[in-house]
Amino acid sequence: MMLAYDPVVNGLRQGCLVKISGAPTKAGDPDHNGKLGQLGEFDAGAMTFNVAFFDGASVNFDVNHVVLANNLAKPGEGGGEDSFDLLLSSQTSPQVLGEEVSTCLFEKGFCVLRSAQRAEDSEKALEAAKELDENGKFFRFPEEVEEHYLGEGTTGKCFWLDPDDHKTFQDTLVLGYDAGLTTIASLIQPYVEDTCGAQITERSPALLTIPFKGDVEEDDYPSPEATDKVLGTFLTTWRRQVLRIVQCVGPTSVALALARKDDSPAVERLPKLKEDVEITCERGTMVIFRCNCFDLECKSSGETLLLSAALLKPCPEMIIESVEGDLELFRTISSGPPAPPGDELANVMAMGSRMAANWDEPEAAFTGLLSSTDAVVKIPLRRFDIDIYYHEDMNAMAPWQTYCRHMCVVEAAEYFDNKLFEISNMETQGMDPRQRMVMEVGAKVLAGIGITKTTANRQVSNAGIAVGTDGHEWPSMPKGDLGACGNSSNALGITANRFSFTFNMRGPNFLIDTACSASLYAAHYIKTSLMERRWDPLEWCLAIGVQLYISVDGFIGCSQAHMLSPEGRCKTFNASADGYQRGDGTNGFVMKHGNLKDERYGLFRGSNVNQDGRSASLTAPNGPAQEQCIWGAIREARMTPPESSVWECHGTGTSLGDPIEVGAVRKVQIKNPRSEPLMLASIKANIGHLEGGAAMSAMVKCILQVSSTTCCPTGHFRSLNPHLEHSTFDAIYQTECAHFHYACGHSQVSSFGFGGSNGHGIFWGEDICDIGDIKVLAMSKIKKRPYPEVRPVGRNPDNWDSDWPAVDAKDGDKYTVTIDQDDTDETPIKWELKASPRDEEQEEEDDIAFYEITGNFNEWTSDRMMAGSVTGVFVTTVEVPESGILEFRFLADGDEEKVLGPAAPKCTRKTEKIIGPEKGLKNSWMVHGVAGMELEVQLLMSKKWRSVMWLKPAD
């Protein structure tokens, strides 16, 4: 092991404080005789010590000219204004430093530290602060709090230093001084509770201060008005501060005075405390003082920089005990987009889904969407053998081949409970699978409003259904002899007709095929029928979108047109987007007219459809036409674009379509400023493109989003498509689950057919989920409100009147906060002290004459305990039962309704909190021991302390 060379020469050791004496001075060199410094390295050959002075200079001296600095008086103990308690340097032991500072704080209430600091470092730090001032970062405190932050007699300009803000302030020298304050705090933290009577758990941000040089500069910084926020921030820090640290960075010294408070701790607890202490702070001087002992006074004679911070005790934790009144108040929507006025509304009452990944309910689909799940699989043999037609090279494949072999598959689509719908086996055998899917999902949707096949058989409904789909693959599939059922099984229009027939519905019935936007068209027109109340008003209406791929023909055709993704994924918004992915799925929802606030999932607030007209080509998207369609829906919804929360894009994942669609959204959104970014997402990255049923899956997602005020993420999004306009409007391409800014909002959906048929829908809703822990919500609402009012009367902040909890608040105090429904977001909170239970509890405890012990050792009867030799202590001896486990608790006055026990059941810890007296308490202490062994049980009950102890009598 290598040992450091640390000699003792003339009684001197490296790191000690020395004085220079008798050293020769050359012409032109400074005279160091009489100066104090810290001993550095020893040169054995030259017999010299290196001495570091407080001004940062370092000089070598002969050992005979360096003497130990003895009998130096400390500040407050006979020392001069420039004296100090401890020297800070790299040689200072951290442990010794923490102990010595704590000793000074205990004996006299303050400590002065001195460190070596070069003049050029002080100048550099001051210049860095001035640069902040030139950039307008400095401010002035209101006069009510200025002297308490800076010290009486000082006015100046200030800046809160945030070490994590690397943009505003980057000076490493000043940040190093700030880090030094944290180091000092960490060294003295273990001792503060014993020396000062309070624990410190955190420190305030460092405050940079440049005192004003004169009236002219002070006039440039007029004292601002003291707001409740400024006063409240100050008051919370003032009440919690245990110690203050003031460091003079320099270059000019400042005169500090610590004026003893009238109500400072008793002199016998601070044997070296003086009435007033005056300290001259040269650069590199740090003063730490107890805030309950001294008030600070400060005077500067020149331009200088000060750094200060407060070391704080724990913040009182306010725990909500109960919430009384109208709990619906916590679900009120104060700032979010409101519901449309009136009762002419389309209410979404129920939903149904059957999609890939076994998402057979909307809730299952929502769980998968929140998790950004991908439902893509290789096409199963149950559909067709894709490997026969597959070719991996899209540029070399034959006209009968496809480069795609993945899709989102709805499992068990071939199974159907025909008896539930009273359909014969022969007709079922030839029925188009899409008809089956519409029947199954539609029945689940109607069950949500209380309609079943049985009830529908008994009562006719004036209700309508619209189905959106595209393509018709079933007629080309082999089916055998269907007899008279062949036409109805193969006809596309029967998909909607059969449902009305089965469920006894006499309202409008139609199927729409506009390609990819078909189901949004269906929802739009059936909603229009529902809202027309003049001639034949509908009771309710159902909109369904369906898609099921049962033939390879569509994959071959789309592959030949290079529309599908070679990777089998729909990568909406992503830079690698290369086409879309096909997927199965059936979704739907039912609507009712009126204002059914307590029953609905949300509102289908507005919709619009149009056509591209003449554009670049038949299948090329038309941005202006899409924008026109969106504006029509917004006008019907009677809202403004900034009220949009989520935008569910058509987002097929093509390099052409996605930028055109987002461009139309941008043109709509840039008309008015937004209060929060618009969230953009698309469901196709999760379940593929359902083509004719795609819009309905997106609409169900929108309903789920507004009813939970949550935006689902977009999958397969890694790098933004460079052609998308992102920085030109306030929007986020959502890659993670996110909550709305308010408890309500809009989710808008766009859908565009590849032939130019455009549709747009707008859904509004508020969070219908469980509002959660009411106490958490109440505290959250309290924290969002403005600071309580503070009325600064007089100079002592301890005497200020305020609506904050009392300055002498103790554990157990109870406060009442009233939140009225007429309050606005700007109404301040007011804490009102309830009748404190402490006095009542204390009176009750004072009335207790004796305590009894009960447990399994005496079959839970009670034995009186003897008074101990110390007031408040009660003692008894018990025997451990044969089981080797002793259980016990206490009864005040022997009353079974005044039980005392541990906070935890079957507690083995002596340090557990003791609760009670209270009725019905069953918790008990549990001690393991040898059967028959005697234990002495002691109970301490005083005004301030409670404790329990068990030990062998011999101990």
PDB file of C-alpha atoms in Angstrom, residues 277-390:
ATOM      1  CA  VAL A 277     -22.933  40.300  15.599  1.00  0.00           C
ATOM      2  CA  GLU A 278     -21.223  42.374  12.899  1.00  0.00           C
ATOM      3  CA  ILE A 279     -19.358  40.569  10.125  1.00  0.00           C
ATOM      4  CA  THR A 280     -17.315  41.979   7.272  1.00  0.00           C
ATOM      5  CA  CYS A 281     -17.779  39.588   4.363  1.00  0.00           C
ATOM      6  CA  GLU A 282     -14.816  39.664   2.030  1.00  0.00           C
ATOM      7  CA  ARG A 283     -15.051  37.730  -1.197  1.00  0.00           C
ATOM      8  CA  GLY A 284     -15.132  34.020  -0.451  1.00  0.00           C
ATOM      9  CA  THR A 285     -16.873  34.493   2.922  1.00  0.00           C
ATOM     10  CA  MET A 286     -19.966  32.458   3.747  1.00  0.00           C
ATOM     11  CA  VAL A 287     -22.274  33.069   6.715  1.00  0.00           C
ATOM     12  CA  ILE A 288     -24.695  30.426   7.981  1.00  0.00           C
ATOM     13  CA  PHE A 289     -27.176  31.446  10.684  1.00  0.00           C
ATOM     14  CA  ARG A 290     -30.255  30.142  12.451  1.00  0.00           C
ATOM     15  CA  CYS A 291     -33.380  31.928  11.294  1.00  0.00           C
ATOM     16  CA  ASN A 292     -35.098  31.660  14.685  1.00  0.00           C
ATOM     17  CA  CYS A 293     -32.186  33.475  16.356  1.00  0.00           C
ATOM     18  CA  PHE A 294     -31.301  36.329  14.029  1.00  0.00           C
ATOM     19  CA  ASP A 295     -32.617  38.847  11.540  1.00  0.00           C
ATOM     20  CA  LEU A 296     -30.237  39.767   8.740  1.00  0.00           C
ATOM     21  CA  GLU A 297     -29.001  43.266   8.026  1.00  0.00           C
ATOM     22  CA  CYS A 298     -26.819  43.952   5.015  1.00  0.00           C
ATOM     23  CA  LYS A 299     -24.978  46.985   3.628  1.00  0.00           C
ATOM     24  CA  SER A 300     -22.767  47.123   0.565  1.00  0.00           C
ATOM     25  CA  SER A 301     -20.338  49.904  -0.286  1.00  0.00           C
ATOM     26  CA  GLY A 302     -19.621  48.936  -3.882  1.00  0.00           C
ATOM     27  CA  GLU A 303     -20.679  46.740  -6.758  1.00  0.00           C
ATOM     28  CA  THR A 304     -20.731  43.113  -5.669  1.00  0.00           C
ATOM     29  CA  LEU A 305     -22.525  39.797  -6.137  1.00  0.00           C
ATOM     30  CA  LEU A 306     -24.262  37.908  -3.337  1.00  0.00           C
ATOM     31  CA  LEU A 307     -25.491  34.315  -3.355  1.00  0.00           C
ATOM     32  CA  SER A 308     -28.026  33.150  -0.762  1.00  0.00           C
ATOM     33  CA  ALA A 309     -30.274  30.183  -0.044  1.00  0.00           C
ATOM     34  CA  ALA A 310     -32.505  28.838   2.724  1.00  0.00           C
ATOM     35  CA  LEU A 311     -32.319  25.342   4.199  1.00  0.00           C
ATOM     36  CA  LEU A 312     -35.858  24.165   4.795  1.00  0.00           C
ATOM     37  CA  LYS A 313     -37.633  21.794   7.131  1.00  0.00           C
ATOM     38  CA  PRO A 314     -40.188  19.353   5.690  1.00  0.00           C
ATOM     39  CA  CYS A 315     -43.259  20.871   4.110  1.00  0.00           C
ATOM     40  CA  PRO A 316     -46.393  20.107   6.176  1.00  0.00           C
ATOM     41  CA  GLU A 317     -48.391  17.426   4.413  1.00  0.00           C
ATOM     42  CA  MET A 318     -52.059  18.271   4.128  1.00  0.00           C
ATOM     43  CA  ILE A 319     -54.115  15.079   3.907  1.00  0.00           C
ATOM     44  CA  ILE A 320     -57.776  15.280   2.952  1.00  0.00           C
ATOM     45  CA  GLU A 321     -59.791  13.479   5.597  1.00  0.00           C
ATOM     46  CA  SER A 322     -63.232  13.816   4.048  1.00  0.00           C
ATOM     47  CA  VAL A 323     -65.039  15.497   1.158  1.00  0.00           C
ATOM     48  CA  GLU A 324     -68.616  16.570   1.693  1.00  0.00           C
ATOM     49  CA  GLY A 325     -71.194  18.141  -0.595  1.00  0.00           C
ATOM     50  CA  ASP A 326     -71.932  17.722  -4.301  1.00  0.00           C
ATOM     51  CA  LEU A 327     -69.149  15.447  -5.573  1.00  0.00           C
ATOM     52  CA  GLU A 328     -70.223  16.098  -9.172  1.00  0.00           C
ATOM     53  CA  LEU A 329     -68.483  19.434  -8.771  1.00  0.00           C
ATOM     54  CA  PHE A 330     -65.179  17.683  -9.383  1.00  0.00           C
ATOM     55  CA  ARG A 331     -66.360  16.607 -12.789  1.00  0.00           C
ATOM     56  CA  THR A 332     -67.481  20.053 -13.864  1.00  0.00           C
ATOM     57  CA  ILE A 333     -65.940  21.308 -17.056  1.00  0.00           C
ATOM     58  CA  SER A 334     -64.657  24.812 -16.581  1.00  0.00           C
ATOM     59  CA  SER A 335     -62.440  25.485 -19.557  1.00  0.00           C
ATOM     60  CA  GLY A 336     -62.911  22.616 -21.983  1.00  0.00           C
ATOM     61  CA  PRO A 337     -65.033  22.771 -25.132  1.00  0.00           C
ATOM     62  CA  PRO A 338     -68.672  22.657 -23.978  1.00  0.00           C
ATOM     63  CA  ALA A 339     -71.404  20.477 -25.384  1.00  0.00           C
ATOM     64  CA  PRO A 340     -73.581  22.091 -28.058  1.00  0.00           C
ATOM     65  CA  PRO A 341     -76.570  23.951 -26.627  1.00  0.00           C
ATOM     66  CA  GLY A 342     -80.128  22.728 -26.801  1.00  0.00           C
ATOM     67  CA  ASP A 343     -81.703  19.311 -27.060  1.00  0.00           C
ATOM     68  CA  GLU A 344     -81.336  18.692 -30.801  1.00  0.00           C
ATOM     69  CA  LEU A 345     -78.480  16.243 -30.339  1.00  0.00           C
ATOM     70  CA  ALA A 346     -77.453  12.832 -31.678  1.00  0.00           C
ATOM     71  CA  ASN A 347     -76.495  10.770 -28.621  1.00  0.00           C
ATOM     72  CA  VAL A 348     -74.279   7.697 -29.013  1.00  0.00           C
ATOM     73  CA  MET A 349     -75.935   5.173 -26.701  1.00  0.00           C
ATOM     74  CA  ALA A 350     -74.100   1.900 -27.351  1.00  0.00           C
ATOM     75  CA  MET A 351     -71.311   0.417 -29.475  1.00  0.00           C
ATOM     76  CA  GLY A 352     -70.252  -2.968 -30.784  1.00  0.00           C
ATOM     77  CA  SER A 353     -67.061  -4.333 -32.308  1.00  0.00           C
ATOM     78  CA  ARG A 354     -65.632  -7.473 -33.815  1.00  0.00           C
ATOM     79  CA  MET A 355     -62.106  -7.026 -35.067  1.00  0.00           C
ATOM     80  CA  ALA A 356     -58.833  -8.869 -35.340  1.00  0.00           C
ATOM     81  CA  ALA A 357     -56.830  -9.932 -32.263  1.00  0.00           C
ATOM     82  CA  ASN A 358     -60.108 -11.105 -30.628  1.00  0.00           C
ATOM     83  CA  TRP A 359     -61.215  -7.509 -30.093  1.00  0.00           C
ATOM     84  CA  ASP A 360     -64.833  -8.610 -29.869  1.00  0.00           C
ATOM     85  CA  GLU A 361     -65.925  -5.750 -27.621  1.00  0.00           C
ATOM     86  CA  PRO A 362     -65.182  -2.004 -27.806  1.00  0.00           C
ATOM     87  CA  GLU A 363     -63.473  -2.177 -24.409  1.00  0.00           C
ATOM     88  CA  ALA A 364     -61.139  -4.935 -25.648  1.00  0.00           C
ATOM     89  CA  ALA A 365     -60.352  -2.886 -28.731  1.00  0.00           C
ATOM     90  CA  PHE A 366     -59.663   0.177 -26.604  1.00  0.00           C
ATOM     91  CA  THR A 367     -57.248  -1.790 -24.415  1.00  0.00           C
ATOM     92  CA  GLY A 368     -55.356  -2.921 -27.484  1.00  0.00           C
ATOM     93  CA  LEU A 369     -55.308   0.551 -28.982  1.00  0.00           C
ATOM     94  CA  LEU A 370     -54.022   2.128 -25.754  1.00  0.00           C
ATOM     95  CA  SER A 371     -51.198  -0.425 -25.802  1.00  0.00           C
ATOM     96  CA  SER A 372     -50.470   0.312 -29.494  1.00  0.00           C
ATOM     97  CA  THR A 373     -51.015  -3.360 -30.332  1.00  0.00           C
ATOM     98  CA  ASP A 374     -50.467  -4.686 -33.854  1.00  0.00           C
ATOM     99  CA  ALA A 375     -53.135  -7.192 -34.945  1.00  0.00           C
ATOM    100  CA  VAL A 376     -51.438  -8.299 -38.197  1.00  0.00           C
ATOM    101  CA  VAL A 377     -50.873 -12.018 -38.904  1.00  0.00           C
ATOM    102  CA  LYS A 378     -50.044 -14.139 -41.912  1.00  0.00           C
ATOM    103  CA  ILE A 379     -53.206 -14.960 -43.867  1.00  0.00           C
ATOM    104  CA  PRO A 380     -54.428 -18.330 -42.494  1.00  0.00           C
ATOM    105  CA  LEU A 381     -55.224 -21.346 -44.646  1.00  0.00           C
ATOM    106  CA  ARG A 382     -58.855 -21.136 -43.498  1.00  0.00           C
ATOM    107  CA  ARG A 383     -59.217 -18.168 -45.882  1.00  0.00           C
ATOM    108  CA  PHE A 384     -57.013 -19.263 -48.771  1.00  0.00           C
ATOM    109  CA  ASP A 385     -53.471 -20.465 -49.411  1.00  0.00           C
ATOM    110  CA  ILE A 386     -51.598 -17.209 -49.911  1.00  0.00           C
ATOM    111  CA  ASP A 387     -48.288 -18.967 -50.551  1.00  0.00           C
ATOM    112  CA  ILE A 388     -49.549 -20.142 -53.953  1.00  0.00           C
ATOM    113  CA  TYR A 389     -49.926 -16.529 -55.094  1.00  0.00           C
ATOM    114  CA  TYR A 390     -47.050 -14.930 -53.178  1.00  0.00           C
TER     115      TYR A 390
END
